[in-house]
Amino acid sequence: MPRQLSHLLHWNPGTSAYELRVGNRRVSTFLPADHRFDWLKEISSFSFYCRSGVQYTVRKEKMQRGSVYWYGYRRLEGRIVKRYIGKTADLTLARLEEVASSFANKVHSAVSKPGQEGETAVALYPLASLSLTLEKRQPKNLVATQSHISSSLQAASCLPPRLPAYVLTRERLLERLDAALESKLTLLTAPVGFGKTTLVCQWLKARRADKQLPPIAWLSLEASNNSLESFWSAVMTVSQAFQPALEYTAQVLLSPTVLPPFGLLTLESGLIALLNKMSHLTKGGLLILDDYHVITEPRIHETLAFMLEHLPPTLHLMILTRGEPPLPLSRLRVKGELCEIQTPELRFSRQETAAFLQQALPFELSTEAIERLEERLEGWAAGLRLLTLTLRRRDDQQEIEQTMTTLDGSKRPMLDYFVTEVLASQSTIVQSFLLQTSVLSRLDAALCNELTGREDSSTILDDLARSGLFLELLDEPGTWYRYYTLFAEAMQHEARRRLGEEKLLTLFRRASQWYEQHDRQVEAIDAALNGQDAERAASLMEQHIRIEEQNTRDSHWFHLLHGWLGQLPGEVLHTRPVLCMSYAVGMTFGMRRRNKFTPFPAEPERVEELLQIAEEGFRASGETDRIGGALAIRALLYAHQKKSEQALHYARESLRYHPADWPPRRRTWRGLSLSVIAGEALWSGRLEEARQIYLEVHELWERCDNIHAAHGTRFVLAMLCMGAGMLRMAAQYYEQLLNEVDTRGEFMLAGPVRLGQAQLSYEWNKLDLAADQAQEAYALSERLVNFELQMQAELHMARIEHARGETSHALLRLADMLERLSEQQSMQLYQETLFCQAQLFLSVGDLMNAQACLYTLARYNERLLHWLGDLQPEASSMAVQAKPDLAVILVEQVELLVARLLLAMGRIQEAQALLESVLTAALEDGRNYNALKAQLLMVFCYVARNQTQEALQQLYAVLLQAAPEGYMRFFLDEGNTLATLLHSLASSVHEQALRAYLQSILQAFNEEQNRPYVPVSSVATAQSELLSRQEQRVLRLLATGLSNPEIARELVVSVNTVRTQIQSIYRKLHVNNRVAASEVARSLQLL
């Protein structure tokens, strides 16, 4: 067998240069103009591949007189052809190309004979004609060769796996894969079970149906593919999907092919020939390598990198693997030839988790259950699928949500998956390492060495990270890691079983000591608690709290406190006043989630008990400033329970301990106490008093550098300005807030701020902008899974729809909202929605339904019953809740609506008396918007009495007050009667600015009158659309007086079904008994 040449000089079109290779290594690169070849002195022959793909051997020959000359050799039609090149000094790249051209002319004339189809296309890659030579050397045992390939094809996993049940369409990732085809390589990296294979299979299925993909070759790699021959045999076999003619070429390239006088053909050379073939694929090709992490043979990585370097535009490579493969990815990134989809993108979002469970379960889970599940699973798709397997035989929602709440990695089937699929596949050394280090919340090499007694933890961590285990890198230098929570829990459970409980506790305690020594207090406390060392944990907590109270604390800190302190035994906790106080703080703030306050996990008496213990301890130790802190927390607690008197008492007591000139650390408690006092003033409608206090609080938070609290206070100030009629000041607050929260990424506040801006845009009659802002807030509510924000956004949308003349849509939206809302869930939002519904009913002349809404609102406030009692006598006997559960500013707005109702009923004197009462009270406490609205409604009182002159004078006064703030919808929402009055007033307005303002209002009225008319559907139609056909049948039978069993017999359903449908009817009609449902049904003409 001829010996194989070790030196290869070839043209690389990717770099536009010549490369010299020795064996499989690239040793030099030459530009076409280079002419110094010192390496020629040390060798006697090499192979040359020119730009057009022609190859030949270059040999050094000595003549008799000692002179040295170089010649080129190439086999053609069974004979060796020789060409003179020249002396060493004459051997240039240009000369080598010239000789190659002479060989190429002979090749062309020999192969492309008349009447035969030859290789006429210009080759794009080196070795373009190698495949031609291989075809000439086709062996006689072609049948055996084809049999070998068929065997390889059967051995290779060359079909994409079947898609599982309940596959969620992830459009954002499918679009990423679409765009990825523009690059050379698509790389999907994530640990096992994150849905890499499922995603690609789903994409293939969808795009094949649309005929948007080239031919596909799929290869699921296995450990048996970990050799050059096995790997490339499998790759080239599945590549037959692109072009069956590649079959023989693949087999020959994988055998020790000899091409005299060149020696053995290198695999790289063969790959270039194969790729050159693939460059002529008419339909292109997509090669997908799944489970590439099983490949550990370096030569496979090297040859795949070589293939990537020479990949033709017709072929795209996609690799699915658990860790980043050792390929030249940096170079591909720089060139823009790599599309990467990694773990963060593959994680299921909260919305995707909810959508997946909605497919798999017979009912919709609560937001809290979804949130909890997302925190535990961390977007792990396989975990979600395993969970649904355990739930599929259960149909009780409460039981299922309880299962989700208690989900952890130590329970089946999660435990079985992690132990059998992950742990068991590791070496004995790695298994021991994983079990011992599973106790660590954060890992680095030094800590792991300390715990395991090893010295190679850095290497093991690097290997685990590269292999795509459930290990996440936490810092850029790559020194700190963490295990995924469920995986760590599973490993701890297995460690407890294999190593024993005492060994596990010892590991936790040693870890706690290491963390403390390295100033990682949070991890030290967690480890001490897990190691059941309560005294040590308590001491560490107290140290940490005294340090952290110097800094600004956020909700995460309080949540952390709540979790820690709840694990301490009472006998340890109650001896430490600082910890009791901190636990009370954690219980108060640690349960605040998503900008809303949720009930305490224990009775409020527990918080009171902790505060009492803390206060007694502080008095004994003389820490008076901490006493003030306990009083401030107590004030906040009572404020959230709507116990105003107690809240104010403790807030004022707390201020005695925290004067304004105290250092920043002490000002937190002063800020909380002032906020309680300001909040009570706001609820009671004393807007100017509340505004002044909030201004002081805002300045205090800024001086303390408590940015979150400062932003929250500024938002409240913006709302106060709206109520005080200071629209432009409110706009400034909102604009500042939006800029800052966008910069800091504080999405929690971005939604409410957008709604505030939507309210302003609405008032300034910028309806399109208002709709965009409300829609943006709605989108944020979905992203944050914030139900209250979503409902508030819908409320704004309903108002905008009404302003656009789409009142039917608005009424349907409001009715649907009331069905989804409950008084217990969000009383204030429920009341605001009822109020808006009453407004719209009144605007379309539906007095009966407007009254019904107002009666419901009157249940929350005795003042409203005073005015509504005369309208309907039975309203006087309605039970009012013991405490006023309607903010004064909303009570006043309802009173203004009652005044409108009285005007519509012709009871002018009563309406005017009510308006005068509202005006006096509103002006006194700075509720200027309500005061201005009361003055505007008085205009209609004068009109009703035919006192036109007085009406115009009153309207002029209102116009003067409204002009500086630019009110528009304030006037437009009053309709044509007001437009006529404003036209009458125009001739008597002489001030230029005021006249221009009036003209802008009149112009807006004209535009609204020219708007296409949208008929308002009857309220009965709107309501009945919310009732299903079956519910309408039940309602008709119920109104005839039939009992539940009689209705069930009539409709041939169960009594339970009838009960369920009647309760649904009650909710939709806002009633709670049969008589009321029948009355409402008759009034709405539903019968």
PDB file of C-alpha atoms in Angstrom, residues 512-634:
ATOM      1  CA  SER A 512     -22.673  26.873  57.828  1.00  0.00           C
ATOM      2  CA  GLN A 513     -19.301  27.405  59.507  1.00  0.00           C
ATOM      3  CA  TRP A 514     -17.535  27.764  56.137  1.00  0.00           C
ATOM      4  CA  TYR A 515     -20.127  30.263  54.888  1.00  0.00           C
ATOM      5  CA  GLU A 516     -19.780  32.354  58.055  1.00  0.00           C
ATOM      6  CA  GLN A 517     -15.998  32.381  57.827  1.00  0.00           C
ATOM      7  CA  HIS A 518     -16.278  33.645  54.248  1.00  0.00           C
ATOM      8  CA  ASP A 519     -18.834  36.401  55.027  1.00  0.00           C
ATOM      9  CA  ARG A 520     -21.785  34.703  53.403  1.00  0.00           C
ATOM     10  CA  GLN A 521     -24.298  35.251  56.194  1.00  0.00           C
ATOM     11  CA  VAL A 522     -27.488  34.315  54.334  1.00  0.00           C
ATOM     12  CA  GLU A 523     -26.126  30.916  53.306  1.00  0.00           C
ATOM     13  CA  ALA A 524     -24.688  30.382  56.790  1.00  0.00           C
ATOM     14  CA  ILE A 525     -28.124  30.917  58.357  1.00  0.00           C
ATOM     15  CA  ASP A 526     -29.869  28.617  55.865  1.00  0.00           C
ATOM     16  CA  ALA A 527     -27.316  25.859  56.477  1.00  0.00           C
ATOM     17  CA  ALA A 528     -27.576  26.206  60.282  1.00  0.00           C
ATOM     18  CA  LEU A 529     -31.356  25.911  60.113  1.00  0.00           C
ATOM     19  CA  ASN A 530     -31.136  22.859  57.862  1.00  0.00           C
ATOM     20  CA  GLY A 531     -28.557  21.409  60.264  1.00  0.00           C
ATOM     21  CA  GLN A 532     -31.073  21.872  63.116  1.00  0.00           C
ATOM     22  CA  ASP A 533     -28.664  24.107  65.051  1.00  0.00           C
ATOM     23  CA  ALA A 534     -31.280  26.610  66.272  1.00  0.00           C
ATOM     24  CA  GLU A 535     -29.089  28.549  68.711  1.00  0.00           C
ATOM     25  CA  ARG A 536     -26.388  29.104  66.123  1.00  0.00           C
ATOM     26  CA  ALA A 537     -28.969  30.098  63.509  1.00  0.00           C
ATOM     27  CA  ALA A 538     -30.577  32.595  65.919  1.00  0.00           C
ATOM     28  CA  SER A 539     -27.225  34.188  66.753  1.00  0.00           C
ATOM     29  CA  LEU A 540     -26.334  34.509  63.064  1.00  0.00           C
ATOM     30  CA  MET A 541     -29.763  36.024  62.319  1.00  0.00           C
ATOM     31  CA  GLU A 542     -29.426  38.620  65.042  1.00  0.00           C
ATOM     32  CA  GLN A 543     -25.979  39.649  63.799  1.00  0.00           C
ATOM     33  CA  HIS A 544     -27.250  39.837  60.241  1.00  0.00           C
ATOM     34  CA  ILE A 545     -30.353  41.869  61.155  1.00  0.00           C
ATOM     35  CA  ARG A 546     -28.344  44.459  63.091  1.00  0.00           C
ATOM     36  CA  ILE A 547     -26.068  44.882  60.054  1.00  0.00           C
ATOM     37  CA  GLU A 548     -28.859  44.939  57.454  1.00  0.00           C
ATOM     38  CA  GLU A 549     -31.005  47.494  59.286  1.00  0.00           C
ATOM     39  CA  GLN A 550     -28.417  50.082  58.252  1.00  0.00           C
ATOM     40  CA  ASN A 551     -29.406  49.437  54.638  1.00  0.00           C
ATOM     41  CA  THR A 552     -32.548  49.860  52.565  1.00  0.00           C
ATOM     42  CA  ARG A 553     -34.589  46.658  52.646  1.00  0.00           C
ATOM     43  CA  ASP A 554     -36.961  45.372  50.004  1.00  0.00           C
ATOM     44  CA  SER A 555     -39.827  42.878  50.066  1.00  0.00           C
ATOM     45  CA  HIS A 556     -37.436  39.994  49.363  1.00  0.00           C
ATOM     46  CA  TRP A 557     -35.601  40.730  52.602  1.00  0.00           C
ATOM     47  CA  PHE A 558     -38.806  40.679  54.639  1.00  0.00           C
ATOM     48  CA  HIS A 559     -39.924  37.477  52.948  1.00  0.00           C
ATOM     49  CA  LEU A 560     -36.555  35.941  53.841  1.00  0.00           C
ATOM     50  CA  LEU A 561     -36.967  37.040  57.465  1.00  0.00           C
ATOM     51  CA  HIS A 562     -40.416  35.518  57.637  1.00  0.00           C
ATOM     52  CA  GLY A 563     -39.139  32.200  56.331  1.00  0.00           C
ATOM     53  CA  TRP A 564     -36.146  32.058  58.685  1.00  0.00           C
ATOM     54  CA  LEU A 565     -37.819  33.065  61.917  1.00  0.00           C
ATOM     55  CA  GLY A 566     -40.748  30.744  61.374  1.00  0.00           C
ATOM     56  CA  GLN A 567     -38.333  27.817  61.715  1.00  0.00           C
ATOM     57  CA  LEU A 568     -37.010  28.782  65.154  1.00  0.00           C
ATOM     58  CA  PRO A 569     -38.474  27.048  68.211  1.00  0.00           C
ATOM     59  CA  GLY A 570     -40.455  29.341  70.518  1.00  0.00           C
ATOM     60  CA  GLU A 571     -38.026  28.874  73.414  1.00  0.00           C
ATOM     61  CA  VAL A 572     -35.206  30.253  71.244  1.00  0.00           C
ATOM     62  CA  LEU A 573     -37.186  33.000  69.528  1.00  0.00           C
ATOM     63  CA  HIS A 574     -38.888  34.502  72.602  1.00  0.00           C
ATOM     64  CA  THR A 575     -35.608  35.145  74.415  1.00  0.00           C
ATOM     65  CA  ARG A 576     -34.441  37.500  71.650  1.00  0.00           C
ATOM     66  CA  PRO A 577     -36.457  40.747  71.312  1.00  0.00           C
ATOM     67  CA  VAL A 578     -34.755  41.744  68.028  1.00  0.00           C
ATOM     68  CA  LEU A 579     -35.839  38.466  66.463  1.00  0.00           C
ATOM     69  CA  CYS A 580     -39.417  38.796  67.763  1.00  0.00           C
ATOM     70  CA  MET A 581     -39.614  42.290  66.311  1.00  0.00           C
ATOM     71  CA  SER A 582     -38.121  41.078  63.012  1.00  0.00           C
ATOM     72  CA  TYR A 583     -40.571  38.182  62.869  1.00  0.00           C
ATOM     73  CA  ALA A 584     -43.482  40.603  63.291  1.00  0.00           C
ATOM     74  CA  VAL A 585     -42.001  42.735  60.496  1.00  0.00           C
ATOM     75  CA  GLY A 586     -41.542  39.655  58.299  1.00  0.00           C
ATOM     76  CA  MET A 587     -45.143  38.593  58.878  1.00  0.00           C
ATOM     77  CA  THR A 588     -46.313  42.096  57.968  1.00  0.00           C
ATOM     78  CA  PHE A 589     -44.173  42.752  54.896  1.00  0.00           C
ATOM     79  CA  GLY A 590     -43.039  39.269  53.920  1.00  0.00           C
ATOM     80  CA  MET A 591     -46.512  38.348  52.673  1.00  0.00           C
ATOM     81  CA  ARG A 592     -46.861  41.412  50.479  1.00  0.00           C
ATOM     82  CA  ARG A 593     -46.719  40.045  46.941  1.00  0.00           C
ATOM     83  CA  ARG A 594     -47.335  41.714  43.582  1.00  0.00           C
ATOM     84  CA  ASN A 595     -48.206  45.114  45.043  1.00  0.00           C
ATOM     85  CA  LYS A 596     -51.091  43.813  47.096  1.00  0.00           C
ATOM     86  CA  PHE A 597     -51.533  42.882  50.723  1.00  0.00           C
ATOM     87  CA  THR A 598     -52.570  39.343  51.525  1.00  0.00           C
ATOM     88  CA  PRO A 599     -53.769  38.022  54.896  1.00  0.00           C
ATOM     89  CA  PHE A 600     -51.180  37.006  57.485  1.00  0.00           C
ATOM     90  CA  PRO A 601     -50.287  33.324  57.631  1.00  0.00           C
ATOM     91  CA  ALA A 602     -51.237  33.341  61.340  1.00  0.00           C
ATOM     92  CA  GLU A 603     -53.800  35.274  63.364  1.00  0.00           C
ATOM     93  CA  PRO A 604     -53.079  38.990  63.856  1.00  0.00           C
ATOM     94  CA  GLU A 605     -52.939  38.187  67.565  1.00  0.00           C
ATOM     95  CA  ARG A 606     -49.670  36.357  66.856  1.00  0.00           C
ATOM     96  CA  VAL A 607     -48.138  39.541  65.448  1.00  0.00           C
ATOM     97  CA  GLU A 608     -49.414  41.450  68.468  1.00  0.00           C
ATOM     98  CA  GLU A 609     -47.870  38.844  70.794  1.00  0.00           C
ATOM     99  CA  LEU A 610     -44.470  39.116  69.096  1.00  0.00           C
ATOM    100  CA  LEU A 611     -44.577  42.911  69.232  1.00  0.00           C
ATOM    101  CA  GLN A 612     -45.454  42.776  72.934  1.00  0.00           C
ATOM    102  CA  ILE A 613     -42.503  40.456  73.704  1.00  0.00           C
ATOM    103  CA  ALA A 614     -40.182  42.656  71.643  1.00  0.00           C
ATOM    104  CA  GLU A 615     -41.416  45.879  73.302  1.00  0.00           C
ATOM    105  CA  GLU A 616     -40.879  44.476  76.816  1.00  0.00           C
ATOM    106  CA  GLY A 617     -37.367  43.364  75.892  1.00  0.00           C
ATOM    107  CA  PHE A 618     -36.513  46.763  74.384  1.00  0.00           C
ATOM    108  CA  ARG A 619     -37.770  48.575  77.489  1.00  0.00           C
ATOM    109  CA  ALA A 620     -35.622  46.316  79.666  1.00  0.00           C
ATOM    110  CA  SER A 621     -32.534  46.984  77.499  1.00  0.00           C
ATOM    111  CA  GLY A 622     -33.278  50.709  77.067  1.00  0.00           C
ATOM    112  CA  GLU A 623     -33.529  50.529  73.220  1.00  0.00           C
ATOM    113  CA  THR A 624     -36.239  53.190  72.985  1.00  0.00           C
ATOM    114  CA  ASP A 625     -35.932  53.688  69.209  1.00  0.00           C
ATOM    115  CA  ARG A 626     -36.857  50.039  68.739  1.00  0.00           C
ATOM    116  CA  ILE A 627     -39.972  50.585  70.864  1.00  0.00           C
ATOM    117  CA  GLY A 628     -41.048  53.187  68.326  1.00  0.00           C
ATOM    118  CA  GLY A 629     -40.483  50.626  65.572  1.00  0.00           C
ATOM    119  CA  ALA A 630     -42.798  48.151  67.306  1.00  0.00           C
ATOM    120  CA  LEU A 631     -45.470  50.852  67.613  1.00  0.00           C
ATOM    121  CA  ALA A 632     -45.122  51.716  63.908  1.00  0.00           C
ATOM    122  CA  ILE A 633     -45.651  48.075  62.895  1.00  0.00           C
ATOM    123  CA  ARG A 634     -48.670  47.878  65.188  1.00  0.00           C
TER     124      ARG A 634
END
